[in-house]
Coordinates of N, CA and C in Angstrom, one line a residue:
X1 N 32.3 18.0 14.4 CA 31.8 19.1 15.2 C 30.4 19.5 14.8
X2 N 29.5 19.6 15.7 CA 28.2 20.0 15.4 C 28.1 21.4 15.0
X3 N 27.0 21.8 14.3 CA 26.8 23.1 13.9 C 26.8 24.1 15.0
X4 N 26.1 23.8 16.1 CA 26.1 24.7 17.2 C 27.5 24.9 17.8
X5 N 28.3 23.9 17.8 CA 29.7 24.0 18.3 C 30.5 24.9 17.4
X6 N 30.3 24.8 16.1 CA 31.0 25.6 15.2 C 30.6 27.1 15.3
X7 N 29.3 27.3 15.5 CA 28.9 28.7 15.7 C 29.5 29.3 16.9
X8 N 29.5 28.5 18.0 CA 30.1 29.0 19.2 C 31.6 29.3 19.0
X9 N 32.3 28.5 18.3 CA 33.7 28.7 18.0 C 33.9 30.0 17.2
X10 N 33.0 30.2 16.1 CA 33.0 31.4 15.3 C 32.8 32.7 16.1
X11 N 31.8 32.6 17.1 CA 31.5 33.7 17.9 C 32.7 34.0 18.8
X12 N 33.3 33.0 19.4 CA 34.5 33.2 20.2 C 35.7 33.8 19.4
X13 N 35.8 33.3 18.2 CA 36.9 33.9 17.3 C 36.7 35.3 17.0
X14 N 35.4 35.7 16.7 CA 35.1 37.1 16.5 C 35.4 38.0 17.7
X15 N 35.0 37.5 18.9 CA 35.3 38.2 20.1 C 36.8 38.3 20.3
X16 N 37.6 37.3 20.0 CA 39.0 37.3 20.2 C 39.7 38.2 19.2
X17 N 39.1 38.4 18.1 CA 39.7 39.4 17.1 C 39.4 40.8 17.4
X18 N 38.5 41.0 18.4 CA 38.2 42.4 18.9 C 37.2 43.0 17.9
X19 N 36.4 42.3 17.2 CA 35.4 42.9 16.4 C 34.3 43.4 17.3
X20 N 34.0 44.7 17.2 CA 33.1 45.3 18.1 C 32.0 46.0 17.2
X21 N 30.9 46.2 17.8 CA 29.7 46.7 17.1 C 29.9 48.2 16.8
X22 N 31.0 48.8 17.3 CA 31.2 50.2 17.1 C 31.5 50.6 15.6
X23 N 32.2 49.8 14.9 CA 32.5 50.2 13.5 C 31.6 49.4 12.6
X24 N 31.6 49.7 11.3 CA 30.7 49.1 10.4 C 31.0 47.6 10.2
X25 N 32.3 47.3 10.1 CA 32.7 45.9 9.9 C 32.3 45.0 11.1
X26 N 32.4 45.6 12.3 CA 32.1 44.9 13.5 C 30.6 44.6 13.6
X27 N 29.8 45.6 13.2 CA 28.3 45.4 13.2 C 27.9 44.3 12.2
X28 N 28.6 44.4 11.0 CA 28.3 43.3 10.0 C 28.6 41.9 10.5
X29 N 29.8 41.7 11.1 CA 30.1 40.4 11.6 C 29.3 40.0 12.8
X30 N 28.9 40.9 13.6 CA 28.0 40.6 14.7 C 26.7 40.1 14.3
X31 N 26.1 40.8 13.3 CA 24.8 40.4 12.7 C 24.9 39.1 12.0
X32 N 26.0 38.9 11.3 CA 26.2 37.7 10.5 C 26.3 36.5 11.5
X33 N 27.0 36.6 12.5 CA 27.2 35.5 13.5 C 25.8 35.3 14.2
X34 N 25.1 36.3 14.5 CA 23.8 36.2 15.1 C 22.8 35.4 14.2
X35 N 22.8 35.8 12.9 CA 22.0 35.0 11.9 C 22.4 33.6 11.8
X36 N 23.7 33.3 11.8 CA 24.2 31.9 11.7 C 23.8 31.2 12.9
X37 N 23.8 31.8 14.1 CA 23.4 31.2 15.3 C 21.9 30.8 15.3
X38 N 21.1 31.7 14.8 CA 19.6 31.3 14.7 C 19.4 30.2 13.7
X39 N 20.2 30.2 12.6 CA 20.0 29.2 11.6 C 20.5 27.8 12.2
X40 N 21.5 27.8 13.0 CA 22.0 26.6 13.6 C 20.9 26.0 14.5
X41 N 20.2 26.9 15.3 CA 19.1 26.4 16.1 C 18.0 25.8 15.3
X42 N 17.6 26.4 14.2 CA 16.6 25.9 13.4 C 17.0 24.5 12.8
X43 N 18.2 24.4 12.3 CA 18.7 23.2 11.7 C 18.7 22.1 12.8
X44 N 19.2 22.4 14.0 CA 19.1 21.4 15.1 C 17.7 20.9 15.4
X45 N 16.8 21.9 15.4 CA 15.4 21.5 15.7 C 14.8 20.6 14.6
X46 N 15.1 21.0 13.3 CA 14.7 20.2 12.2 C 15.3 18.8 12.2
X47 N 16.5 18.7 12.6 CA 17.2 17.4 12.7 C 16.6 16.5 13.7
X48 N 16.2 17.1 14.9 CA 15.5 16.4 15.9 C 14.2 15.9 15.5
X49 N 13.4 16.8 14.8 CA 12.1 16.4 14.3 C 12.2 15.3 13.2
X50 N 13.3 15.4 12.4 CA 13.5 14.3 11.3 C 13.8 13.0 12.0
X51 N 14.6 13.0 13.0 CA 15.0 11.8 13.7 C 13.8 11.1 14.3
X52 N 12.9 12.0 14.9 CA 11.7 11.5 15.6 C 10.7 10.9 14.5
X53 N 10.6 11.6 13.4 CA 9.7 11.1 12.3 C 10.3 9.8 11.8
X54 N 11.6 9.7 11.6 CA 12.2 8.4 11.1 C 11.9 7.3 12.0
X55 N 12.0 7.5 13.3 CA 11.7 6.4 14.3 C 10.2 6.0 14.2
X56 N 9.3 7.0 14.1 CA 7.9 6.7 13.9 C 7.6 5.9 12.7
X57 N 8.2 6.3 11.5 CA 8.0 5.6 10.3 C 8.6 4.2 10.4
X58 N 9.7 4.0 11.0 CA 10.2 2.6 11.2 C 9.2 1.8 12.0
X59 N 8.7 2.3 13.0 CA 7.7 1.6 13.8 C 6.5 1.3 13.0
X60 N 6.0 2.2 12.2 CA 4.8 2.0 11.3 C 5.2 0.9 10.3
X61 N 6.4 0.9 9.7 CA 6.8 -0.1 8.8 C 6.8 -1.5 9.4
X62 N 7.3 -1.6 10.6 CA 7.3 -2.9 11.3 C 5.8 -3.4 11.5
X63 N 5.0 -2.4 12.0 CA 3.6 -2.8 12.2 C 2.9 -3.2 10.9
X64 N 3.1 -2.5 9.8 CA 2.6 -2.8 8.6 C 3.1 -4.2 8.1
X65 N 4.3 -4.5 8.3 CA 4.9 -5.8 7.9 C 4.1 -6.9 8.7
X66 N 3.9 -6.7 10.0 CA 3.1 -7.7 10.7 C 1.7 -7.9 10.2
X67 N 1.1 -6.8 9.8 CA -0.3 -6.9 9.3 C -0.3 -7.6 7.9
X68 N 0.7 -7.3 7.1 CA 0.8 -7.9 5.8 C 1.1 -9.4 6.0
X69 N 1.9 -9.8 6.9 CA 2.2 -11.2 7.1 C 1.0 -11.9 7.6
X70 N 0.2 -11.3 8.5 CA -1.0 -11.9 9.0 C -2.1 -12.0 7.9
X71 N -2.3 -11.0 7.1 CA -3.3 -11.0 6.1 C -3.0 -11.8 4.9
X72 N -1.8 -11.6 4.4 CA -1.4 -12.2 3.1 C -0.5 -13.4 3.3
X73 N -0.5 -14.0 4.4 CA 0.4 -15.2 4.7 C 0.0 -16.4 3.8
X74 N -1.3 -16.5 3.5 CA -1.7 -17.6 2.7 C -1.1 -17.6 1.3
X75 N -0.7 -16.4 0.8 CA -0.1 -16.3 -0.6 C 1.2 -17.0 -0.6
X76 N 1.9 -17.1 0.5 CA 3.2 -17.8 0.5 C 3.0 -19.3 0.3
X77 N 1.8 -19.9 0.7 CA 1.6 -21.3 0.7 C 1.3 -21.8 -0.7
X78 N 0.7 -21.0 -1.6 CA 0.3 -21.4 -2.9 C 0.8 -20.5 -4.0
X79 N 1.2 -21.1 -5.1 CA 1.5 -20.3 -6.3 C 0.4 -20.5 -7.3
X80 N 0.3 -19.5 -8.2 CA -0.7 -19.6 -9.2 C -0.5 -20.9 -10.1
X81 N 0.7 -21.3 -10.2 CA 1.0 -22.5 -11.0 C 0.5 -23.8 -10.4
X82 N 0.2 -23.7 -9.0 CA -0.4 -24.9 -8.4 C -1.7 -25.2 -8.9
X83 N -2.5 -24.2 -9.4 CA -3.9 -24.4 -9.8 C -4.0 -24.5 -11.3
X84 N -2.9 -24.4 -12.0 CA -2.9 -24.3 -13.5 C -3.6 -25.5 -14.1
X85 N -3.2 -26.7 -13.6 CA -3.8 -27.9 -14.2 C -4.9 -28.5 -13.4
X86 N -5.4 -27.8 -12.5 CA -6.4 -28.3 -11.6 C -7.8 -28.4 -12.3
X87 N -8.5 -29.5 -12.2 CA -9.8 -29.6 -12.8 C -10.9 -29.3 -11.7
X88 N -11.5 -28.1 -11.8 CA -12.4 -27.6 -10.8 C -13.7 -28.4 -10.9
X89 N -14.0 -29.1 -11.9 CA -15.3 -29.9 -12.0 C -15.3 -31.0 -11.0
X90 N -14.2 -31.4 -10.4 CA -14.2 -32.4 -9.4 C -14.9 -31.9 -8.2
X91 N -15.0 -30.6 -8.0 CA -15.7 -30.1 -6.8 C -17.2 -29.9 -7.0
X92 N -17.7 -30.1 -8.2 CA -19.1 -29.9 -8.4 C -19.3 -29.4 -9.8
X93 N -20.4 -28.8 -10.1 CA -20.8 -28.3 -11.4 C -20.2 -26.9 -11.5
X94 N -19.0 -26.8 -12.1 CA -18.3 -25.6 -12.3 C -18.9 -24.8 -13.4
X95 N -19.3 -23.6 -13.2 CA -20.0 -22.8 -14.3 C -19.3 -21.4 -14.4
X96 N -19.5 -20.8 -15.6 CA -19.1 -19.5 -15.8 C -20.2 -18.7 -16.5
X97 N -20.3 -17.4 -16.2 CA -21.3 -16.6 -16.9 C -20.7 -15.2 -17.0
X98 N -21.1 -14.5 -18.1 CA -20.6 -13.2 -18.3 C -21.5 -12.2 -17.6
X99 N -20.9 -11.2 -16.9 CA -21.7 -10.2 -16.2 C -22.3 -9.3 -17.2
X100 N -23.6 -9.0 -17.2 CA -24.2 -8.1 -18.1 C -23.8 -6.6 -17.8
X101 N -23.4 -6.3 -16.6 CA -23.0 -5.0 -16.2 C -21.6 -4.6 -16.7
X102 N -20.6 -5.4 -16.3 CA -19.2 -5.0 -16.6 C -18.5 -5.9 -17.6
X103 N -19.2 -7.1 -18.0 CA -18.6 -7.9 -19.0 C -17.6 -8.9 -18.4
X104 N -17.3 -8.9 -17.1 CA -16.4 -9.9 -16.5 C -16.9 -11.3 -16.6
X105 N -16.1 -12.3 -16.7 CA -16.5 -13.7 -16.6 C -16.5 -14.1 -15.1
X106 N -17.6 -14.5 -14.6 CA -17.8 -14.9 -13.2 C -17.9 -16.4 -13.2
X107 N -17.1 -17.0 -12.3 CA -17.1 -18.5 -12.2 C -17.7 -18.8 -10.8
X108 N -18.5 -19.9 -10.8 CA -19.2 -20.3 -9.6 C -19.5 -21.8 -9.7
X109 N -19.9 -22.4 -8.6 CA -20.3 -23.8 -8.6 C -21.8 -23.9 -8.4
X110 N -22.5 -24.6 -9.3 CA -24.0 -24.7 -9.2 C -24.2 -26.0 -8.5
X111 N -24.3 -25.9 -7.2 CA -24.6 -27.1 -6.4 C -25.9 -26.9 -5.5
X112 N -26.8 -26.1 -6.0 CA -28.1 -25.9 -5.3 C -29.1 -27.0 -5.8
X113 N -30.1 -27.1 -5.0 CA -31.2 -28.0 -5.4 C -32.1 -27.3 -6.4
X114 N -32.9 -28.0 -7.2 CA -33.7 -27.4 -8.3 C -34.7 -26.5 -7.7
X115 N -35.3 -26.7 -6.5 CA -36.4 -25.9 -6.0 C -35.8 -24.7 -5.3
X116 N -34.5 -24.5 -5.2 CA -33.9 -23.4 -4.4 C -33.3 -22.5 -5.4
X117 N -33.7 -21.2 -5.5 CA -33.1 -20.2 -6.4 C -32.1 -19.3 -5.7
X118 N -30.9 -19.2 -6.3 CA -29.9 -18.4 -5.7 C -29.3 -17.4 -6.8
X119 N -29.3 -16.1 -6.5 CA -28.7 -15.1 -7.4 C -27.2 -15.1 -7.3
X120 N -26.5 -15.2 -8.5 CA -25.1 -15.0 -8.5 C -24.8 -13.6 -8.8
X121 N -24.1 -12.9 -7.9 CA -23.9 -11.4 -8.0 C -22.4 -11.2 -8.4
X122 N -22.2 -10.3 -9.3 CA -20.9 -9.9 -9.8 C -20.1 -9.2 -8.6
X123 N -18.9 -9.7 -8.2 CA -18.2 -9.1 -7.2 C -17.6 -7.7 -7.6
X124 N -17.5 -7.5 -8.9 CA -17.0 -6.2 -9.4 C -17.9 -5.1 -9.4
X125 N -19.2 -5.3 -9.9 CA -20.1 -4.2 -10.1 C -21.4 -4.4 -9.3
X126 N -21.6 -5.6 -8.7 CA -22.8 -5.8 -7.9 C -24.1 -6.2 -8.7
X127 N -23.9 -6.3 -10.0 CA -25.1 -6.7 -10.8 C -25.4 -8.2 -10.7
X128 N -26.6 -8.6 -10.8 CA -27.0 -10.0 -10.7 C -26.6 -10.6 -12.1
X129 N -25.7 -11.6 -12.1 CA -25.2 -12.2 -13.3 C -26.2 -13.3 -13.8
X130 N -26.7 -14.1 -12.9 CA -27.6 -15.2 -13.2 C -28.3 -15.7 -12.0
X131 N -29.3 -16.4 -12.1 CA -30.0 -17.1 -11.0 C -29.9 -18.6 -11.3
X132 N -29.4 -19.3 -10.3 CA -29.2 -20.8 -10.4 C -30.2 -21.5 -9.5
X133 N -30.4 -22.7 -9.8 CA -31.3 -23.5 -9.0 C -32.7 -23.6 -9.4
X134 N -33.0 -22.9 -10.5 CA -34.4 -23.0 -11.1 C -34.2 -23.4 -12.5
X135 N -35.3 -23.6 -13.2 CA -35.3 -24.1 -14.6 C -34.7 -23.1 -15.6
X136 N -34.6 -21.9 -15.2 CA -34.1 -20.8 -16.1 C -32.6 -20.7 -16.0
X137 N -31.9 -21.6 -16.8 CA -30.4 -21.5 -16.8 C -29.9 -21.3 -18.2
X138 N -30.6 -20.5 -19.0 CA -30.2 -20.3 -20.4 C -29.0 -19.4 -20.5
X139 N -28.7 -18.5 -19.5 CA -27.6 -17.6 -19.6 C -26.3 -18.3 -19.1
X140 N -26.4 -19.5 -18.5 CA -25.2 -20.2 -17.9 C -24.5 -21.0 -19.0
X141 N -23.2 -20.9 -19.0 CA -22.4 -21.6 -20.0 C -21.6 -22.6 -19.2
X142 N -21.8 -23.9 -19.5 CA -21.0 -24.9 -18.9 C -19.7 -25.0 -19.7
X143 N -18.5 -24.9 -19.0 CA -17.2 -24.9 -19.6 C -16.9 -26.2 -20.3
X144 N -17.6 -27.3 -19.9 CA -17.3 -28.6 -20.6 C -18.0 -28.7 -21.9
X145 N -18.9 -27.7 -22.3 CA -19.6 -27.8 -23.5 C -19.1 -26.7 -24.4
X146 N -19.0 -27.0 -25.8 CA -18.6 -26.0 -26.7 C -19.8 -25.1 -27.1
X147 N -19.7 -24.2 -28.0 CA -20.7 -23.3 -28.4 C -22.0 -24.0 -28.9
X148 N -21.9 -25.1 -29.4 CA -23.0 -25.9 -30.0 C -23.7 -26.7 -28.9
X149 N -23.2 -26.7 -27.7 CA -23.8 -27.5 -26.7 C -23.3 -28.9 -26.6
X150 N -22.3 -29.3 -27.3 CA -21.7 -30.6 -27.2 C -20.6 -30.7 -26.2
X151 N -20.5 -31.9 -25.6 CA -19.5 -32.1 -24.6 C -18.2 -32.5 -25.2

């Protein structure tokens, strides 16, 4: 039985008992039933609003799932373990440099021609890490060499 139905039953029961507003007890019960009736209306309204919001959130959740699937679908194809033993030097001259701004190690491929200068910019802080393609490569560390410059 819904709240509004129970309030209507309570109201009918009070009328059947002959509670009237003439005496103190009758006035009390009449006000109490009136208050309960208003509260039942508010509860019904809030329940309707909650149901509507729940439907809206379900629709948003479905839409977000579609977006996640479209954007992050490539993650399902590859695991981090797939690249664990991969030799990136097969793709070209794989290099790493430390960013002077944030200290992150930035990896890149040096496949430019000597007369072409390209700035490598840190994706974290936007600082220029190094410039490749010119004779000034003293900041670049080749991962195939140890600290002494030996292969």
